[in-house]
Amino acid sequence: MSISQTVVDFVTLAIQAGGYMELDRLYLQNRIIALIGEDSLTEVNPQNTKNSLELLDDLVEKAKKNGVIDDSLAQKEILEAQLMDFLTPPPSVVNAFFAQHYAKKPEDATDYFFKLCQENDYIKTRAIAKNVVFPATTEYGDLEITINLSKPEKDPKEIAALRNVATVHYPKCMICMENEGYKGRMNYPARSNHRIIRMNLNGESWGFQYSPYAYYNEHCIVLSEEHRPMKISRATFERLLTIIEVLPHYFVGSNADLPIVGGSILSHDHYQGGKHTFAMAKAPIEKEIQLSVFKTIKAGIVKWPMSVIRLQGKDKTEMINACEYILQAWKQYSDESVCIQAYSEDGTPHHTVTPIARRNGDLYEVDLVLRDNNISEEFPDGIFHPHPDVQHIKKENIGLIEVMGLAVLPPRLLSELAEVEKYVLQIPNNMAEYHKTWADEMMQRHEFTKANARDIIRSEVGQIFARVLEDAGVFKRDEAGQQAFLRFTDTL
């Protein structure tokens, strides 16, 4: 295909996206050839034989040949986003289309926006496809394991060059509103093709967007227009329940608001949601509890490795009141017999919750996961954090996504588990020393063959992830822990 054909077909997709009209064709073609370093076009008719990503690759390759960009990842991503910006209507138009679809059905609106963000390469579908994903059957249901390979790694030259890049405090963080349309720079991602749907949540301005490197179906982010720290409060529950009214086909949840047990971005108030059913949502209530103050709310302890109280009810205000009541009770609660302490001697708070909300028929359903970020001499990384014997698999914070049963494991494990496989098959290997104890234990319990080794190792990784979640549970699954859990729920 000639470069002229590529440009013409790309412009056809831009017009079809709704941001431009046929009258804009010549303008768009000239803008695009300028970006890729071409001076002219030959006359061709649209063919539409390639999709947007294939056409994008051709345009970027031509730009490289023309010396417009070099081989650096940053320059490539900036140009890709600038080109895909033509396939993305302006924010006002995207919001208008979203509203038109929403008037018919909320799911139609998110279908439109999700498809747009895939076709304009804001959602990195090809990169996400590189992730290694497999299920793991455990006593808590089928957990989901992901080895995260989607985010591209810079080469050593680019990393070295970043040392000389001036510090810029704009945008303030990765999820601020001012990311919309931002060109990007050597040390900051390109966002020319980024769009945000505006939302009004209880009188405040918020935004709705998708995650570029999604971990599950329609992984979205709901973010405050104001750059302010995350805080779990009554307002959190009010917003979460409003969001699932606006988008009843999505779940939505919040990371905890304390270090160690919180997410990676505590500096900006935001929530995550999407169209996915996690193992925790499928887990049953194993013990009902009574909330005597809230007669219309059904409550119970969920059969889950972490400590989860599930609330169900039809009355929104009553649900918000119950959530706030449990949060405040937990923030003040201590039980030193199971290492649970609400405050340090200097008054530092250690208790919060990871809340998740969803619709279940005509019910509001909220899971409150109890969190504690205390540390000790024995566990300096966190008493309720993955303990040292499982950190060879997962040592990072247990955030919202992991809490619900989806492990996001580091890229190093792809090659490391391949070496573990060689080790258990007793062939030459370069297995990391920190996997040895685990590998030796597996060899005592399993007969490994070339045919079964990978499946057994992946199953064992799943069991370790279940253990990781048990470590993060404040009330352990043993008899002492469950009795302690009931002592807390009795106070409710």
Coordinates of C-alpha atoms in Angstrom, one line a residue:
M1 CA 0.0 0.0 0.0
S2 CA 1.3 3.4 -0.9
I3 CA 1.7 6.1 1.8
S4 CA -0.9 8.1 -0.1
Q5 CA -3.4 5.3 0.2
T6 CA -2.5 4.9 3.9
V7 CA -3.2 8.7 4.6
V8 CA -6.4 8.7 2.6
D9 CA -7.7 5.6 4.4
F10 CA -6.7 7.0 7.8
V11 CA -8.5 10.2 7.1
T12 CA -11.6 8.2 6.1
L13 CA -11.6 6.7 9.6
A14 CA -11.2 10.2 11.1
I15 CA -14.3 11.4 9.3
Q16 CA -16.2 8.3 10.3
A17 CA -15.3 8.9 14.0
G18 CA -17.6 11.9 14.0
G19 CA -15.1 14.7 14.7
Y20 CA -14.8 15.9 11.1
M21 CA -16.9 16.0 7.9
E22 CA -16.0 15.2 4.3
L23 CA -15.4 18.9 3.7
D24 CA -12.4 18.5 6.1
R25 CA -10.7 15.8 4.0
L26 CA -8.0 17.9 2.3
Y27 CA -7.2 19.7 5.5
L28 CA -6.8 16.4 7.4
Q29 CA -4.6 14.8 4.7
N30 CA -2.3 17.8 4.7
R31 CA -2.0 17.9 8.5
I32 CA -1.1 14.2 8.5
I33 CA 1.5 14.3 5.8
A34 CA 3.1 17.2 7.6
L35 CA 3.4 15.1 10.8
I36 CA 5.1 12.2 9.0
G37 CA 7.5 14.3 6.9
E38 CA 5.9 14.0 3.5
D39 CA 5.5 16.9 1.0
S40 CA 2.8 15.6 -1.3
L41 CA 0.1 13.0 -2.0
T42 CA -1.0 11.2 -5.1
E43 CA -4.7 11.0 -5.9
V44 CA -6.2 7.7 -4.7
N45 CA -9.7 6.5 -3.7
P46 CA -10.4 5.2 -0.2
Q47 CA -10.1 1.4 0.2
N48 CA -10.5 0.8 4.0
T49 CA -8.6 -2.5 3.8
K50 CA -6.7 -2.0 7.1
N51 CA -7.9 -1.1 10.6
S52 CA -6.8 2.0 12.5
L53 CA -3.9 0.3 14.3
E54 CA -2.4 -1.1 11.1
L55 CA -2.7 2.3 9.3
L56 CA -1.1 3.9 12.4
D57 CA 1.9 1.5 12.2
D58 CA 2.4 2.4 8.5
L59 CA 2.3 6.2 9.2
V60 CA 4.8 5.9 12.1
E61 CA 7.2 3.8 10.0
K62 CA 7.1 6.4 7.2
A63 CA 7.9 9.1 9.8
K64 CA 10.9 7.1 11.0
K65 CA 12.2 6.7 7.4
N66 CA 11.7 10.4 6.9
G67 CA 13.7 11.3 10.0
V68 CA 10.8 13.0 11.8
I69 CA 11.3 10.7 14.8
D70 CA 14.0 8.4 16.0
D71 CA 13.7 4.9 17.5
S72 CA 13.0 6.2 21.0
L73 CA 9.8 4.9 22.7
A74 CA 8.8 8.4 23.8
Q75 CA 9.0 10.0 20.4
K76 CA 7.1 7.1 18.8
E77 CA 4.3 7.3 21.4
I78 CA 4.0 11.1 21.1
L79 CA 3.6 10.8 17.3
E80 CA 1.2 7.9 17.6
A81 CA -1.0 9.9 20.0
Q82 CA -0.9 13.0 17.7
L83 CA -2.0 10.9 14.8
M84 CA -4.7 9.1 16.7
D85 CA -6.0 12.4 17.9
F86 CA -7.4 12.9 14.4
L87 CA -9.5 9.7 14.9
T88 CA -10.8 11.2 18.2
P89 CA -13.5 13.9 18.2
P90 CA -12.9 16.9 20.5
P91 CA -13.9 16.5 24.1
S92 CA -17.1 18.5 23.6
V93 CA -18.2 16.2 20.8
V94 CA -17.3 13.0 22.6
N95 CA -19.3 14.1 25.6
A96 CA -22.3 15.0 23.3
F97 CA -22.1 11.6 21.6
F98 CA -21.9 9.9 25.1
A99 CA -25.0 11.8 26.2
Q100 CA -26.9 10.9 23.1
H101 CA -26.2 7.2 23.6
Y102 CA -26.8 7.4 27.3
A103 CA -30.3 8.8 26.6
K104 CA -31.1 5.4 25.1
K105 CA -29.3 3.2 27.5
P106 CA -26.3 3.7 29.9
E107 CA -24.6 0.6 28.4
D108 CA -24.8 2.1 24.9
A109 CA -22.9 5.1 26.1
T110 CA -20.0 3.1 27.6
D111 CA -20.0 0.8 24.6
Y112 CA -19.5 3.9 22.3
F113 CA -16.8 5.4 24.5
F114 CA -14.9 2.1 25.1
K115 CA -14.9 1.3 21.3
L116 CA -13.6 4.8 20.6
C117 CA -10.8 4.4 23.1
Q118 CA -9.8 1.1 21.6
E119 CA -9.9 2.2 18.0
N120 CA -7.9 5.4 18.7
D121 CA -5.2 3.4 20.6
Y122 CA -5.7 5.2 23.9
I123 CA -6.5 1.7 25.3
K124 CA -3.4 -0.2 24.4
T125 CA -5.1 -3.3 23.2
R126 CA -2.0 -4.8 21.5
A127 CA 0.1 -4.2 24.6
I128 CA -2.5 -5.6 26.9
A129 CA -2.7 -8.8 24.8
K130 CA 1.0 -9.5 25.8
N131 CA -0.1 -10.1 29.4
V132 CA 0.1 -13.7 30.6
V133 CA -3.3 -14.5 32.1
F134 CA -4.5 -17.7 33.7
P135 CA -7.1 -18.9 36.3
A136 CA -6.2 -20.5 39.6
T137 CA -8.7 -22.7 41.4
T138 CA -8.6 -22.2 45.2
E139 CA -10.9 -22.7 48.2
Y140 CA -12.2 -19.2 47.6
G141 CA -13.1 -19.8 44.0
D142 CA -11.3 -19.2 40.7
L143 CA -8.8 -16.4 41.2
E144 CA -7.3 -14.6 38.2
I145 CA -3.5 -14.3 37.7
T146 CA -1.9 -11.7 35.4
I147 CA 1.8 -11.3 34.7
N148 CA 1.8 -7.7 33.6
L149 CA 3.8 -7.3 30.4
S150 CA 1.8 -4.6 28.8
K151 CA 3.7 -1.5 29.8
P152 CA 6.7 -1.0 27.4
E153 CA 10.1 -0.7 28.9
K154 CA 12.5 2.1 27.9
D155 CA 15.9 1.1 26.7
P156 CA 19.1 2.1 28.7
K157 CA 19.8 5.1 26.4
E158 CA 16.4 6.6 27.1
I159 CA 16.7 6.0 30.8
A160 CA 20.1 7.7 30.8
A161 CA 18.7 10.7 28.9
L162 CA 15.9 11.1 31.4
R163 CA 18.5 12.2 34.0
N164 CA 19.0 15.4 32.1
V165 CA 15.3 16.2 31.6
A166 CA 14.1 19.3 33.5
T167 CA 11.5 18.7 36.2
V168 CA 8.0 19.8 35.1
H169 CA 5.0 19.7 37.5
Y170 CA 2.3 19.6 34.8
P171 CA 0.0 17.8 34.7
K172 CA 0.1 17.4 38.5
C173 CA -0.4 13.6 38.3
M174 CA -1.2 10.9 35.8
I175 CA -4.9 11.1 36.3
C176 CA -5.5 14.9 36.5
M177 CA -8.0 16.5 34.0
E178 CA -5.2 18.4 32.3
N179 CA -3.9 15.2 30.8
E180 CA -6.7 15.4 28.2
G181 CA -4.9 16.3 24.9
Y182 CA -1.5 16.7 26.5
K183 CA 1.3 16.1 24.0
G184 CA 3.6 14.2 26.5
R185 CA 7.4 14.5 26.9
M186 CA 10.4 12.2 27.3
N187 CA 9.4 11.4 30.9
Y188 CA 5.6 11.7 30.7
P189 CA 3.1 9.7 28.6
A190 CA 1.5 11.1 25.5
R191 CA -2.2 11.9 25.9
S192 CA -3.1 13.8 22.6
N193 CA -5.8 11.2 22.0
H194 CA -7.1 11.1 25.6
R195 CA -10.7 12.1 26.3
I196 CA -12.7 12.4 29.6
I197 CA -16.4 12.2 30.0
R198 CA -17.6 14.9 32.5
M199 CA -19.8 13.8 35.4
N200 CA -21.6 15.5 38.2
L201 CA -21.4 13.5 41.4
N202 CA -23.5 15.0 44.2
G203 CA -22.7 18.6 43.1
E204 CA -19.0 18.1 42.3
S205 CA -17.2 17.9 38.9
W206 CA -15.7 14.5 38.2
G207 CA -14.4 12.8 35.1
F208 CA -14.9 9.3 33.6
Q209 CA -12.2 7.6 31.5
Y210 CA -10.7 4.2 30.7
S211 CA -7.4 2.9 31.8
P212 CA -4.9 2.7 29.0
Y213 CA -3.3 -0.5 30.4
A214 CA -6.5 -2.3 31.5
Y215 CA -6.3 -5.3 33.8
Y216 CA -9.9 -6.4 33.2
N217 CA -12.9 -5.7 30.9
E218 CA -13.8 -2.0 30.5
H219 CA -11.4 -1.0 33.3
C220 CA -12.4 2.6 34.0
I221 CA -11.3 5.4 36.3
V222 CA -13.6 8.0 37.9
L223 CA -11.6 11.0 39.0
S224 CA -12.1 14.2 40.8
E225 CA -11.6 17.4 38.8
E226 CA -9.8 18.8 41.9
H227 CA -6.3 17.4 42.5
R228 CA -6.7 16.4 46.1
P229 CA -5.6 13.4 48.2
M230 CA -7.8 10.3 48.4
K231 CA -9.9 10.0 51.5
I232 CA -12.4 7.3 52.6
S233 CA -15.4 9.0 54.2
R234 CA -19.2 9.3 54.0
A235 CA -18.7 11.2 50.8
T236 CA -16.9 8.2 49.3
F237 CA -19.9 5.9 49.9
E238 CA -22.3 8.6 48.5
R239 CA -20.3 8.9 45.3
L240 CA -19.8 5.1 44.8
L241 CA -23.6 4.5 45.1
T242 CA -24.3 7.4 42.8
I243 CA -21.9 6.0 40.2
I244 CA -23.6 2.6 40.2
E245 CA -26.9 4.4 39.7
V246 CA -25.4 6.3 36.7
L247 CA -23.7 3.2 35.4
P248 CA -25.7 0.3 36.8
H249 CA -23.9 -2.3 34.6
Y250 CA -20.5 -1.4 36.2
F251 CA -19.0 -2.1 39.6
V252 CA -17.0 0.7 41.2
G253 CA -14.5 0.6 44.1
S254 CA -11.9 2.7 45.9
N255 CA -8.4 1.9 47.0
A256 CA -7.8 2.3 50.7
D257 CA -6.5 5.8 51.7
L258 CA -3.5 4.8 53.8
P259 CA 0.1 3.9 52.8
I260 CA 1.0 0.2 52.5
V261 CA -2.7 -0.9 52.1
G262 CA -3.5 1.9 49.6
G263 CA -3.1 2.0 45.8
S264 CA -0.3 3.5 43.8
I265 CA -1.9 7.0 43.4
L266 CA -3.0 8.3 46.8
S267 CA -2.5 12.0 45.8
H268 CA -5.6 12.2 43.6
D269 CA -9.1 11.3 44.7
H270 CA -10.4 8.6 42.3
Y271 CA -12.2 5.3 41.9
Q272 CA -11.9 2.3 39.6
G273 CA -14.7 0.3 38.0
G274 CA -15.7 -1.7 35.0
K275 CA -17.7 -4.5 33.5
H276 CA -16.1 -7.5 35.2
T277 CA -17.3 -9.9 37.8
F278 CA -14.4 -10.7 40.2
A279 CA -14.1 -13.9 42.3
M280 CA -14.9 -11.8 45.4
A281 CA -18.3 -10.8 44.0
K282 CA -19.1 -14.4 43.5
A283 CA -18.0 -15.5 47.0
P284 CA -20.9 -16.3 49.3
I285 CA -21.8 -14.9 52.7
E286 CA -20.7 -17.5 55.2
K287 CA -21.9 -15.9 58.4
E288 CA -24.8 -13.4 58.7
I289 CA -24.4 -10.6 61.2
Q290 CA -27.0 -8.3 62.7
L291 CA -26.8 -4.5 62.3
S292 CA -29.5 -3.6 64.9
V293 CA -29.4 0.1 64.0
F294 CA -30.1 -0.5 60.3
K295 CA -33.1 -2.7 60.0
T296 CA -33.4 -2.8 56.2
I297 CA -29.7 -3.8 55.6
K298 CA -28.7 -7.4 55.3
A299 CA -25.1 -8.0 56.4
G300 CA -22.7 -10.8 56.6
I301 CA -19.1 -12.0 56.5
V302 CA -17.9 -13.1 53.1
K303 CA -16.0 -16.4 52.5
W304 CA -12.8 -14.7 51.4
P305 CA -9.2 -14.7 52.4
M306 CA -9.4 -11.0 53.4
S307 CA -11.8 -9.7 56.0
V308 CA -14.9 -8.6 54.1
I309 CA -18.3 -7.4 55.4
R310 CA -21.0 -7.4 52.7
L311 CA -24.0 -5.1 52.9
Q312 CA -27.2 -5.4 50.8
G313 CA -30.2 -3.2 50.8
K314 CA -32.7 -1.2 48.6
D315 CA -32.5 2.1 50.6
K316 CA -29.5 4.2 49.4
T317 CA -29.4 6.5 52.4
E318 CA -29.6 3.6 54.8
M319 CA -26.8 1.9 52.9
I320 CA -24.6 5.0 53.1
N321 CA -25.3 5.3 56.8
A322 CA -24.4 1.6 57.4
C323 CA -21.2 1.9 55.5
E324 CA -20.1 5.1 57.4
Y325 CA -21.1 3.4 60.7
I326 CA -18.9 0.4 60.1
L327 CA -16.0 2.5 58.8
Q328 CA -16.0 4.7 62.0
A329 CA -16.3 1.6 64.2
W330 CA -13.4 -0.1 62.5
K331 CA -11.2 3.1 62.6
Q332 CA -11.5 3.0 66.4
Y333 CA -11.3 -0.7 67.0
S334 CA -8.4 -2.6 68.5
D335 CA -7.8 -6.2 69.5
E336 CA -4.2 -6.7 70.5
S337 CA -4.8 -10.5 70.8
V338 CA -4.7 -10.6 67.0
C339 CA -2.2 -7.7 66.5
I340 CA -5.0 -5.2 65.6
Q341 CA -4.3 -1.7 66.8
A342 CA -6.3 1.3 65.6
Y343 CA -3.7 4.0 66.5
S344 CA 0.0 4.3 67.3
E345 CA 1.0 5.9 70.5
D346 CA 1.5 9.2 68.6
G347 CA -2.1 9.1 67.3
T348 CA -1.3 7.9 63.8
P349 CA -4.4 6.1 62.4
H350 CA -4.0 2.6 61.0
H351 CA -7.5 1.5 60.0
T352 CA -9.5 2.1 56.9
V353 CA -11.5 0.1 54.3
T354 CA -11.4 -0.8 50.7
P355 CA -15.0 -0.4 49.5
I356 CA -16.6 -1.9 46.4
A357 CA -20.1 -1.2 45.2
R358 CA -22.3 -2.9 42.6
R359 CA -25.9 -3.4 41.7
N360 CA -27.4 -6.8 42.4
G361 CA -30.8 -6.7 40.8
D362 CA -32.7 -3.9 42.6
L363 CA -30.3 -4.1 45.6
Y364 CA -27.3 -1.9 46.4
E365 CA -24.5 -4.2 47.3
V366 CA -21.3 -3.0 49.1
D367 CA -18.3 -5.0 50.2
L368 CA -16.2 -3.3 52.9
V369 CA -12.8 -4.9 53.1
L370 CA -11.2 -4.1 56.5
R371 CA -7.6 -2.8 56.2
D372 CA -4.8 -2.2 58.7
N373 CA -1.4 -0.8 57.8
N374 CA 0.5 -1.4 61.0
I375 CA 4.1 -2.6 60.9
S376 CA 6.1 -4.6 63.5
E377 CA 9.6 -5.7 64.1
E378 CA 8.7 -9.1 62.6
F379 CA 6.9 -7.6 59.7
P380 CA 8.5 -4.2 58.8
D381 CA 6.7 -4.2 55.4
G382 CA 3.4 -4.5 57.1
I383 CA 1.7 -6.9 59.5
F384 CA -1.2 -7.3 57.0
H385 CA 1.0 -7.2 53.8
P386 CA 2.4 -10.2 51.9
H387 CA 4.8 -11.8 54.3
P388 CA 8.5 -12.5 53.4
D389 CA 8.0 -16.2 52.4
V390 CA 5.6 -15.2 49.5
Q391 CA 7.4 -12.0 48.4
H392 CA 9.3 -14.0 45.8
I393 CA 6.0 -14.0 43.9
K394 CA 4.2 -10.8 45.1
K395 CA 5.7 -8.1 47.4
E396 CA 3.9 -5.0 46.1
N397 CA 0.9 -3.4 47.9
I398 CA -2.4 -5.2 47.8
G399 CA -4.7 -2.7 46.2
L400 CA -8.3 -2.7 45.0
I401 CA -7.8 -5.1 42.0
E402 CA -5.9 -7.7 44.0
V403 CA -8.4 -7.4 46.9
M404 CA -11.1 -8.6 44.5
G405 CA -9.2 -11.6 43.4
L406 CA -7.1 -10.5 40.4
A407 CA -3.3 -10.8 40.9
V408 CA -1.2 -8.2 39.1
L409 CA 2.2 -9.8 39.2
P410 CA 5.5 -8.2 38.0
P411 CA 7.0 -8.8 34.6
R412 CA 10.1 -10.5 36.1
L413 CA 8.0 -13.6 36.8
L414 CA 7.7 -14.5 33.1
S415 CA 11.3 -15.5 32.8
E416 CA 11.7 -16.5 36.4
L417 CA 8.9 -19.1 36.3
A418 CA 10.4 -20.5 33.1
E419 CA 13.6 -21.1 35.1
V420 CA 11.6 -22.6 38.0
E421 CA 10.1 -25.0 35.4
K422 CA 13.6 -26.1 34.3
Y423 CA 14.6 -26.6 37.9
V424 CA 11.7 -28.9 38.8
L425 CA 12.4 -30.8 35.6
Q426 CA 16.0 -31.1 36.8
I427 CA 17.5 -29.6 33.7
P428 CA 20.2 -26.8 33.6
N429 CA 18.7 -23.5 34.7
N430 CA 19.3 -20.0 36.1
M431 CA 16.5 -20.1 38.8
A432 CA 16.6 -17.1 41.2
E433 CA 17.8 -18.3 44.7
Y434 CA 14.7 -16.8 46.3
H435 CA 12.5 -19.4 44.5
K436 CA 14.5 -22.4 45.8
T437 CA 12.5 -23.2 49.0
W438 CA 9.2 -23.0 47.1
A439 CA 10.5 -25.1 44.2
D440 CA 11.9 -27.8 46.5
E441 CA 8.6 -27.9 48.4
M442 CA 6.7 -28.3 45.1
M443 CA 9.0 -31.2 44.1
Q444 CA 8.1 -33.0 47.3
R445 CA 4.4 -32.8 46.5
H446 CA 4.3 -33.3 42.7
E447 CA 5.7 -35.6 40.1
F448 CA 6.8 -33.2 37.4
T449 CA 6.9 -33.9 33.6
K450 CA 7.4 -31.7 30.6
A451 CA 3.6 -32.1 29.9
N452 CA 2.4 -31.0 33.4
A453 CA 5.2 -28.7 34.8
R454 CA 3.8 -25.4 33.6
D455 CA 0.3 -26.1 34.7
I456 CA 1.3 -27.2 38.2
I457 CA 3.6 -24.2 38.7
R458 CA 0.8 -21.8 37.6
S459 CA -1.6 -23.6 40.0
E460 CA 0.9 -23.2 42.8
V461 CA 1.3 -19.5 41.9
G462 CA -2.5 -19.2 42.4
Q463 CA -2.2 -20.8 45.8
I464 CA 0.5 -18.3 46.8
F465 CA -1.7 -15.5 45.7
A466 CA -4.5 -16.8 47.9
R467 CA -1.9 -16.9 50.8
V468 CA -0.9 -13.3 49.9
L469 CA -4.6 -12.3 50.4
E470 CA -4.8 -14.2 53.6
D471 CA -1.7 -12.3 54.8
A472 CA -3.5 -9.0 54.0
G473 CA -6.6 -10.2 55.9
V474 CA -6.9 -8.6 59.3
F475 CA -8.9 -11.4 60.9
K476 CA -7.2 -14.7 59.9
R477 CA -9.1 -17.7 58.6
D478 CA -8.2 -19.8 61.6
E479 CA -10.4 -20.3 64.7
A480 CA -8.8 -17.5 66.7
G481 CA -9.1 -15.1 63.8
Q482 CA -12.7 -15.9 63.1
Q483 CA -13.6 -15.5 66.7
A484 CA -11.9 -12.2 66.7
F485 CA -13.8 -11.2 63.6
L486 CA -17.1 -12.0 65.4
R487 CA -16.0 -10.0 68.4
F488 CA -15.7 -7.0 66.1
T489 CA -19.1 -7.6 64.3
D490 CA -20.7 -8.0 67.7
T491 CA -19.8 -4.4 68.4
L492 CA -21.9 -3.4 65.4

